Coordinates of C-alpha atoms in Angstrom, one line a residue:
X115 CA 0.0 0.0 0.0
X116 CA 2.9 2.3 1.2
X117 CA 4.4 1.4 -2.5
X118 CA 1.3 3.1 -4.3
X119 CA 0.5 6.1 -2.0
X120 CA 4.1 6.7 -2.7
X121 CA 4.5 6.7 -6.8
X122 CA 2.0 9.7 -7.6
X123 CA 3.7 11.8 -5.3
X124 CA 7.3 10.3 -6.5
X125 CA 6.3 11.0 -10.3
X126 CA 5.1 14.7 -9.2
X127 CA 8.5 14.9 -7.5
X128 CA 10.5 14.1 -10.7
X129 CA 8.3 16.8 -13.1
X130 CA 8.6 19.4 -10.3
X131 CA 12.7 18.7 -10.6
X132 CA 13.0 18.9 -13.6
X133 CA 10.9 22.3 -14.4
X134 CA 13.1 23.5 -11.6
X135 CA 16.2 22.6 -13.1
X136 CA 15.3 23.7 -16.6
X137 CA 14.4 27.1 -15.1
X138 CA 17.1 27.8 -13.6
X139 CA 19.0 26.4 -16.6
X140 CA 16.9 29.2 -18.8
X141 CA 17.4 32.1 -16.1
X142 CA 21.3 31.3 -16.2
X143 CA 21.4 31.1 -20.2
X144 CA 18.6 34.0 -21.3
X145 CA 18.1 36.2 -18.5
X146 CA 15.4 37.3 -16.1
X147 CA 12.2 36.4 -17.0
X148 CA 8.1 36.5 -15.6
X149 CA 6.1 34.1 -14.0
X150 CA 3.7 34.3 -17.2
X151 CA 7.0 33.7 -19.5
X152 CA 8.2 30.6 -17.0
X153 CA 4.5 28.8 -17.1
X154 CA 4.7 28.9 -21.6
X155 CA 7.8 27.8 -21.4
X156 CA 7.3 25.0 -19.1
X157 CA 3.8 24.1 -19.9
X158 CA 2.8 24.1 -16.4
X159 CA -0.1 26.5 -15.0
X160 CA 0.7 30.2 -12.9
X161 CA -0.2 28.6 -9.2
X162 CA 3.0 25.7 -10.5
X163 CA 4.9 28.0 -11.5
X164 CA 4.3 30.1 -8.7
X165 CA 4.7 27.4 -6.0
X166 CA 8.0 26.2 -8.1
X167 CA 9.4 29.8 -7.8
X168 CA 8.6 30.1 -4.2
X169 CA 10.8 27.4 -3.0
X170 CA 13.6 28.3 -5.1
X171 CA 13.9 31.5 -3.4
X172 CA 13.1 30.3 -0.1
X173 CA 16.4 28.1 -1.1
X174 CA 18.1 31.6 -2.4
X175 CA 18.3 30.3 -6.2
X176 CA 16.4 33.0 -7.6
X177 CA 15.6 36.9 -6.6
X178 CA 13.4 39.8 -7.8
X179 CA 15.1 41.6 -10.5
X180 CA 12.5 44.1 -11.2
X181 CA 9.6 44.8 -13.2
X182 CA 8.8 44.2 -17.0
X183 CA 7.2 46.1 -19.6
X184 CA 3.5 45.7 -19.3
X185 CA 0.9 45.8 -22.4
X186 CA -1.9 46.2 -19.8
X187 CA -2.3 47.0 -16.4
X188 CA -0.1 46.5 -13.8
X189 CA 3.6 45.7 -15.2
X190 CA 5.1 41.9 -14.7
X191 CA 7.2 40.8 -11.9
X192 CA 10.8 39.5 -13.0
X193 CA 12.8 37.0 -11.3
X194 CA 16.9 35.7 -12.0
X195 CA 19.2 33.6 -11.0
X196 CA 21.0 34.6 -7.5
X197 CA 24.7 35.5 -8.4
X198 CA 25.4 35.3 -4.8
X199 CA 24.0 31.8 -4.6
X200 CA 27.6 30.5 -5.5
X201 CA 30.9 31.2 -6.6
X202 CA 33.2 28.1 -9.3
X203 CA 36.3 28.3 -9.8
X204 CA 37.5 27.9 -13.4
X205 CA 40.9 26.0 -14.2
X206 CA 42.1 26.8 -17.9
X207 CA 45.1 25.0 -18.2
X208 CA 47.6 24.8 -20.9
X209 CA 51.3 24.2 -22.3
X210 CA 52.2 27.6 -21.3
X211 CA 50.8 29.1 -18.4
X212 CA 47.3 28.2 -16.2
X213 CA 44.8 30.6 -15.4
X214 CA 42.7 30.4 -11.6
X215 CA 39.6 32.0 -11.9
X216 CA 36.4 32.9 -9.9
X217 CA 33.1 33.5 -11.3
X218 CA 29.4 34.0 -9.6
X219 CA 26.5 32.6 -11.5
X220 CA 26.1 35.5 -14.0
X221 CA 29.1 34.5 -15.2
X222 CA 30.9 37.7 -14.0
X223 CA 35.1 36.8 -13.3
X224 CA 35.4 38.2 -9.4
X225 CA 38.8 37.1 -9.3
X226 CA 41.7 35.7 -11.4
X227 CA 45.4 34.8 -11.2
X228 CA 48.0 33.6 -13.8
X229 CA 50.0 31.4 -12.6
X230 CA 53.2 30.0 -14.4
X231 CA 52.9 26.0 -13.9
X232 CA 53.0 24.7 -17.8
X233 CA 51.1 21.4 -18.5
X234 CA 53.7 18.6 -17.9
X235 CA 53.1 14.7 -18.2
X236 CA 53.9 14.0 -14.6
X237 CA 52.7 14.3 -10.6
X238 CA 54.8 17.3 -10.5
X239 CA 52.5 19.7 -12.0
X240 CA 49.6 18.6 -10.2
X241 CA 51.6 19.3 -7.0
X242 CA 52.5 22.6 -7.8
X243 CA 48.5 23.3 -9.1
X244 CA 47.0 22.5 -5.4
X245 CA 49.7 24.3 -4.2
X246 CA 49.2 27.8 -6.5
X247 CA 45.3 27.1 -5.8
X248 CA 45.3 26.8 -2.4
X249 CA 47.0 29.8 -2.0
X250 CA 44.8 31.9 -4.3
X251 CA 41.7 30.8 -2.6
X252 CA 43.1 31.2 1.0
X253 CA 44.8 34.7 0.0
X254 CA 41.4 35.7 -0.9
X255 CA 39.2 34.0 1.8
X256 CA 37.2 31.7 -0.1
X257 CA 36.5 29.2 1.4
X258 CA 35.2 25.8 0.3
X259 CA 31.4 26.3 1.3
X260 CA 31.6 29.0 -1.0
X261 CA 32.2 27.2 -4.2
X262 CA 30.1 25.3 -5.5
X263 CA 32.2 23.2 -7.8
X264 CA 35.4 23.3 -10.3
X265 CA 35.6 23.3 -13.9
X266 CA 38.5 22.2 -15.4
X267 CA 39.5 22.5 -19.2
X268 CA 42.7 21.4 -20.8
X269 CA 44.2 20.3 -23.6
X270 CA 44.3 16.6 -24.2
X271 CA 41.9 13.4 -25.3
X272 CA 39.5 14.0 -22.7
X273 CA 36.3 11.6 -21.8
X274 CA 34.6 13.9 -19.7
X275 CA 32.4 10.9 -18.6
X276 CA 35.1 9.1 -16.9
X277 CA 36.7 11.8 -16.1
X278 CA 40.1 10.6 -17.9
X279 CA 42.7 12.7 -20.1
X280 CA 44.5 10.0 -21.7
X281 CA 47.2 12.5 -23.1
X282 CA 48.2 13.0 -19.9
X283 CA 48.1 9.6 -18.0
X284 CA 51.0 10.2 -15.5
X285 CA 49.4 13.3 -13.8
X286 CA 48.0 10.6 -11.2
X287 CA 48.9 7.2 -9.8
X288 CA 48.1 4.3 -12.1
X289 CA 44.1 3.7 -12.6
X290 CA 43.1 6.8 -11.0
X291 CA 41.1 9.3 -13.1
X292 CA 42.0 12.8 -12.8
X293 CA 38.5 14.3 -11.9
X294 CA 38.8 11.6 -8.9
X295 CA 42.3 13.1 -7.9
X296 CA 41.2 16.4 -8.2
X297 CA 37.8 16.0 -5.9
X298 CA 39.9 14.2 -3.8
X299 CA 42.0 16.9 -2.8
X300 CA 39.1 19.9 -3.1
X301 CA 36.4 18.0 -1.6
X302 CA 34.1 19.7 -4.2
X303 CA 32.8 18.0 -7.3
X304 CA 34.6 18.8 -10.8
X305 CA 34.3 18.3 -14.3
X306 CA 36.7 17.5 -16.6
X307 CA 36.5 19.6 -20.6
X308 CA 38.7 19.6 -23.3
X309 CA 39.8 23.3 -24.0
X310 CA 38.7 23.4 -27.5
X311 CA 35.1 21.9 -26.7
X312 CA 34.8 24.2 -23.7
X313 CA 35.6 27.1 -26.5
X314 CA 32.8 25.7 -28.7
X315 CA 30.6 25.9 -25.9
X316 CA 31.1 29.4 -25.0
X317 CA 31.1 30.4 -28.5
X318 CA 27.4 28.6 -29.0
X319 CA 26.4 29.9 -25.5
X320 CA 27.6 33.6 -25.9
X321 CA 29.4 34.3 -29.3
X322 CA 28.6 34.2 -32.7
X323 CA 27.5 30.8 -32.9
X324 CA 24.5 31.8 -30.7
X325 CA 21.5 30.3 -32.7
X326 CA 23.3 28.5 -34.8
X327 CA 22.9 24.8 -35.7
X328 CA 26.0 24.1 -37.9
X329 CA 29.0 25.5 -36.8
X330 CA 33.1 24.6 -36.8
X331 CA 35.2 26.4 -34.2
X332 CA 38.8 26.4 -35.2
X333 CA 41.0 26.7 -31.9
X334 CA 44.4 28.0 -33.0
X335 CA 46.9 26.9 -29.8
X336 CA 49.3 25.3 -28.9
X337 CA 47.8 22.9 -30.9
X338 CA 45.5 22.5 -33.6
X339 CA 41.5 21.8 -32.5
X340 CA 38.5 21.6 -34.3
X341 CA 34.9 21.9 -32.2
X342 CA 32.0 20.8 -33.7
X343 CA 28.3 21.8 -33.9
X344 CA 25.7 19.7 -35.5
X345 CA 22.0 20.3 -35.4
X346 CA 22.4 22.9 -32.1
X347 CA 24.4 19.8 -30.3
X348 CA 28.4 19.6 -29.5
X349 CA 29.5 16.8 -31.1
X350 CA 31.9 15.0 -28.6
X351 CA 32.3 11.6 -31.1
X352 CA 31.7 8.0 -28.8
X353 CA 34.6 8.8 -26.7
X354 CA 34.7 12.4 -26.5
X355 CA 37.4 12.8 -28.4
X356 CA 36.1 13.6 -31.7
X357 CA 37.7 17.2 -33.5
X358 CA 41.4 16.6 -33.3
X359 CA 42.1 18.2 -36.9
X360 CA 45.7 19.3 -35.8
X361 CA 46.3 15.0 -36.2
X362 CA 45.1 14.9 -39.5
X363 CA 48.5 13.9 -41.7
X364 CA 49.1 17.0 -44.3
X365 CA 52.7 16.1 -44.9
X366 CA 54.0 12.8 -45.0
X367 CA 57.4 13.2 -45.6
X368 CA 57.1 16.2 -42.8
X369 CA 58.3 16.5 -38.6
X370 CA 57.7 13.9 -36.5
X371 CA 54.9 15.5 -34.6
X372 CA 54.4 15.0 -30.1
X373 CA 51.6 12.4 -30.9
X374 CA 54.0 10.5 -32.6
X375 CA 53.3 10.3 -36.1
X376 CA 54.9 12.2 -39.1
X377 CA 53.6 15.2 -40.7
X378 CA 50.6 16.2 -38.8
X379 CA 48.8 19.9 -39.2
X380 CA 50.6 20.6 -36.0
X381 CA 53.5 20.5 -37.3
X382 CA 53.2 23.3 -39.3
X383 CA 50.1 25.3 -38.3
X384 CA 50.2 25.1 -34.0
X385 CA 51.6 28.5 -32.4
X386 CA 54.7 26.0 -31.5
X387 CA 55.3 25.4 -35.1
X388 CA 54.8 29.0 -36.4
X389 CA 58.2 30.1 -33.4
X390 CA 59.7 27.4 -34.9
X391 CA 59.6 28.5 -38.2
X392 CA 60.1 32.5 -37.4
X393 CA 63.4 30.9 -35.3
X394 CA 64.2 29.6 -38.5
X395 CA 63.8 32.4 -40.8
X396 CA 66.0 34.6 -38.5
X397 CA 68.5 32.2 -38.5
X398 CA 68.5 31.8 -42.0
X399 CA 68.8 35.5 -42.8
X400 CA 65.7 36.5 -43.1
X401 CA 65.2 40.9 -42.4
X402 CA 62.6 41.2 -39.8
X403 CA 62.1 43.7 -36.8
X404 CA 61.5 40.2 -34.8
X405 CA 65.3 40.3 -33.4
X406 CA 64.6 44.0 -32.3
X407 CA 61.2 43.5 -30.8
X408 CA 63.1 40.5 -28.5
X409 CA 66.3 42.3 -28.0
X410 CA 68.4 39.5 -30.0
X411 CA 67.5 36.6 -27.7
X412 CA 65.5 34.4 -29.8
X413 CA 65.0 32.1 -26.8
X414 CA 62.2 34.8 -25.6
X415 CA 60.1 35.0 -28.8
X416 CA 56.7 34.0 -28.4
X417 CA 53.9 34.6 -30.8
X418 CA 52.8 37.8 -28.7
X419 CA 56.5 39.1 -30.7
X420 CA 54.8 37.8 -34.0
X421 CA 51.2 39.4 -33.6
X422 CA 53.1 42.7 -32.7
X423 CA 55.2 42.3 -35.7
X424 CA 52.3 41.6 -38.0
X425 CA 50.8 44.9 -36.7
X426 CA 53.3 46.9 -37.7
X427 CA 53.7 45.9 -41.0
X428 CA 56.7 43.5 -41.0
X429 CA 56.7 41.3 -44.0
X430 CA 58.2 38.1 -43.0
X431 CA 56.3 37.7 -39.8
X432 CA 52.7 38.4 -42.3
X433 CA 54.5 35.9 -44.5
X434 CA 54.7 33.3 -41.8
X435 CA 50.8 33.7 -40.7
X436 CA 50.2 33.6 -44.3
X437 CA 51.4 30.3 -44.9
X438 CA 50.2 29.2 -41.8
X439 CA 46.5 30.7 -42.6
X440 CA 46.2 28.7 -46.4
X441 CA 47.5 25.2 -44.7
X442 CA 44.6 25.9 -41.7
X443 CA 42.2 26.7 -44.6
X444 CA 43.3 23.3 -46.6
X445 CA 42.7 21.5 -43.8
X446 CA 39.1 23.0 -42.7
X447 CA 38.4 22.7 -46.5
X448 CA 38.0 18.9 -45.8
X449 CA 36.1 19.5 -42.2
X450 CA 33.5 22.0 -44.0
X451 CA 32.8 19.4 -46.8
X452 CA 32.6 16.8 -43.8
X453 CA 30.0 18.8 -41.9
X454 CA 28.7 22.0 -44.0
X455 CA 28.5 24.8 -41.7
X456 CA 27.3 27.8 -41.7
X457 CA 30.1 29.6 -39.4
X458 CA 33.5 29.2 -38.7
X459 CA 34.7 30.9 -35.3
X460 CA 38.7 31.2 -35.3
X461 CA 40.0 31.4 -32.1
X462 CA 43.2 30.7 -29.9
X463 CA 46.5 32.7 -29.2
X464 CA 46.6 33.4 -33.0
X465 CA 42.8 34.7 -33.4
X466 CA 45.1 37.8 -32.1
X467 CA 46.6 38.5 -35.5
X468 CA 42.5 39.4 -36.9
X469 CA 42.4 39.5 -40.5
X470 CA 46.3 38.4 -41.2
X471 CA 45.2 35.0 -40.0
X472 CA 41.7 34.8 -41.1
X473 CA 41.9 35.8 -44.3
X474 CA 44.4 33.8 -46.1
X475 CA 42.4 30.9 -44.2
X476 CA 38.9 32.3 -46.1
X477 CA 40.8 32.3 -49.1
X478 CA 42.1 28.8 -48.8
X479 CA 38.6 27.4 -48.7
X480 CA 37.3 29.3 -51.0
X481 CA 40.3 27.9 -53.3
X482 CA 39.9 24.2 -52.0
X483 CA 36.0 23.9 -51.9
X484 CA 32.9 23.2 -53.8
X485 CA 31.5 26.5 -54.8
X486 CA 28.0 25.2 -53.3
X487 CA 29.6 24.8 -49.8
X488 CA 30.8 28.1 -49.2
X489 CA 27.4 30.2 -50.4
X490 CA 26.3 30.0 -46.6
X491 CA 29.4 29.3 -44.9
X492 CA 30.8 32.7 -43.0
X493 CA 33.9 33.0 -41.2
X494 CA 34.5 35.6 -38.2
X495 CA 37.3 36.3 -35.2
X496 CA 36.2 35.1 -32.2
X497 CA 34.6 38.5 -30.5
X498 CA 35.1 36.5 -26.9
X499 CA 38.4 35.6 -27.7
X500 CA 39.8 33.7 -24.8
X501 CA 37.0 33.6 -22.7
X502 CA 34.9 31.6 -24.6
X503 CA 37.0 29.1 -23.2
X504 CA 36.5 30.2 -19.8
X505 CA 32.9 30.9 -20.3
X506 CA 32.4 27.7 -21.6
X507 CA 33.6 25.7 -18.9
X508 CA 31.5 27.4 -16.4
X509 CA 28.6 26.7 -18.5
X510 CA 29.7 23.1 -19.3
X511 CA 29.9 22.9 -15.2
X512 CA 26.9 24.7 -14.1
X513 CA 24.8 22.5 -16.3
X514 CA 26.3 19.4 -14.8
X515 CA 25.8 20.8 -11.4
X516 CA 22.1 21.6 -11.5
X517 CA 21.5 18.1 -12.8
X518 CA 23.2 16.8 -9.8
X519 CA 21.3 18.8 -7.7
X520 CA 17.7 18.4 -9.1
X521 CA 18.3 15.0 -10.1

């Protein structure tokens, strides 16, 4: 008997979670909205919706924002999400540098801090990461009922799922996944995001791929990475790894690249390979105001010295982008015939150089494909820049975290 009193209200239970979750999902992604507004959406009557809104800010999820525009009569009450509810903190890791940062749930950055701890295959750099992240949230009194979780993006073959990033096995002790090292040591949950995907994200969420169905992000890094859109969904592949266009082989006689292989489109297109390649040029003989701009010591050029040099007009450092721009555009050539976009969102460190990178990249696939693929296709500089990444990852983690907590 207990059984059956119990299912009606058990079903009841499991709508009234889930409106509550995809409210709050809606208030973080669009805005403050009405009671009216939240009852269409959710196809549930105004004394639901009413009751729903009630507990949540009894439970301090949601405020009063203000009032709306009225048509008639007496103008509509609007409710958002509580910023103060919770702070994350975002970890954007890379090759060169990681960045510690602290947002509230409208996705305003409170606090952040560079630190220089470069992604390394070993314990080591986990060590010094609690140790740099401990210190930023002590030296700034948070505390750990404060956060509500950590997002984590980073380079690598990530399956978010398991919480793995096989590129980087030796972070932790044999068999142990690094989401489970990392909650170990926070005592908060976290979730695990490759960098590129997280950039996808934040570009679909907040960028120029808002409302768009087909879109390719092209993450110009350290590496090479490709995000993928299809029908309004990230497409992570079966295990999450899908999107690694810098592995694509363009050169088979070429470098051997890290992965292993020979003649991948890192090798000659990454923001490693374009140093490289300005290194060479100097050393070759090549007149450029690179030398001057790093005071002779090539060991300190970085593509910062390139983008700078671009800028001001010097024609071996828009030679190299050049080169580097038409082998991108060869290679997205194949992923736009693949998937048939409607946007391509370049972004990375060399986003930076704007059109010098972009264009010879728009003119490669115009050169390389089908006339019929390219009449929608258009291809833009990430307005977000780097913080698509970042903005990604929080939205990548508060989604996971709200169905945790309704679930």
């Amino acid at each position: 008997m207990d059984l059956v009193a119990e299912e009606p209200s058990s079903v009841i239970d499991i709508r009234k979670n889930r409106i509550r979750s995809s409210l709050l999902l809606h208030l973080y992604q669009s805005g403050d909205t009405s009671i009216n507004k939240m009852a269409k959406l959710f196809h549930a009557s105004i004394p639901s919706a009413t009751g729903i809104v009630n507990d949540l800010m009894r439970e301090g999820w949601i405020t009063e924002t203000g009032t709306g525009p009225a048509r008639a009569g007496r103008p509509p009450v609007l409710y958002g999400l509580n910023a103060k509810k919770y702070l994350t903190l975002i970890m954007d890791i890379n090759r060169h540098d990681t960045q510690l940062c602290i947002f509230d749930l409208h996705n305003q950055l409170i606090l952040k801090r560079k630190v220089d701890i470069r992604l390394d295959d070993s314990s080591n750099f986990l060590e010094e990461l609690f140790t740099s992240t401990d210190d930023f949230l002590k030296s700034n009194n948070i505390t750990r009922s404060k956060l509500w979780g950590i997002g984590v993006s980073m380079p690598g073959l990530i399956n978010s799922s398991q919480g793995i990033n096989l590129t980087y096995l030796n972070l932790t002790p044999p068999g142990v996944p690094l989401v489970t090292y990392l909650k170990e040591h926070f005592d908060l949950p976290v979730c695990l995001f490759n960098d590129t995907k997280a950039t996808t994200i934040g570009e679909h969420r907040f960028g120029y791929a808002v409302d768009k169905s087909q879109v390719l992000t092209i993450n110009i890094d350290w590496g090479v990475g490709l995000g993928i859109i299809i029908n309004g969904e990230v497409f992570n592949g079966a295990s999450g790894f899908a999107g690694e266009l810098g592995h694509i082989q363009v050169k088979p006689d070429g470098m051997l690249c890290h992965c292993g292989k020979v003649g991948c489109l890192d090798t000659i297109t990454s923001a490693i390979a374009l140093i490289r390649q300005a290194k060479d040029g100097i050393n070759s003989g090549r007149a450029t105001i690179l030398k001057q701009i790093v005071h002779g010591n090539l060991d300190l050029l970085e593509t910062s010295h390139i983008i700078e040099a671009v800028h001001a007009g010097d024609e071996f450092s828009i030679d190299l982008l050049s080169t580097v721009g038409t082998e991108l555009g060869k290679g997205l050539a194949t992923a736009v015939h693949l998937f048939n976009p409607e946007v391509i969102i370049v972004g990375g460190l060399l986003a930076e150089a704007g059109p010098f990178i972009s264009n010879p990249i728009e003119q490669a696939i115009n050169k390389y494909c089908l006339s019929d693929f390219k009449n929608p296709l258009s291809i833009h500089i990430s307005k977000l820049g780097a913080k698509a990444r970042l903005l990604g990852t929080q939205a990548y983690l508060f989604d996971n975290l709200i169905a945790k907590e309704f679930s």
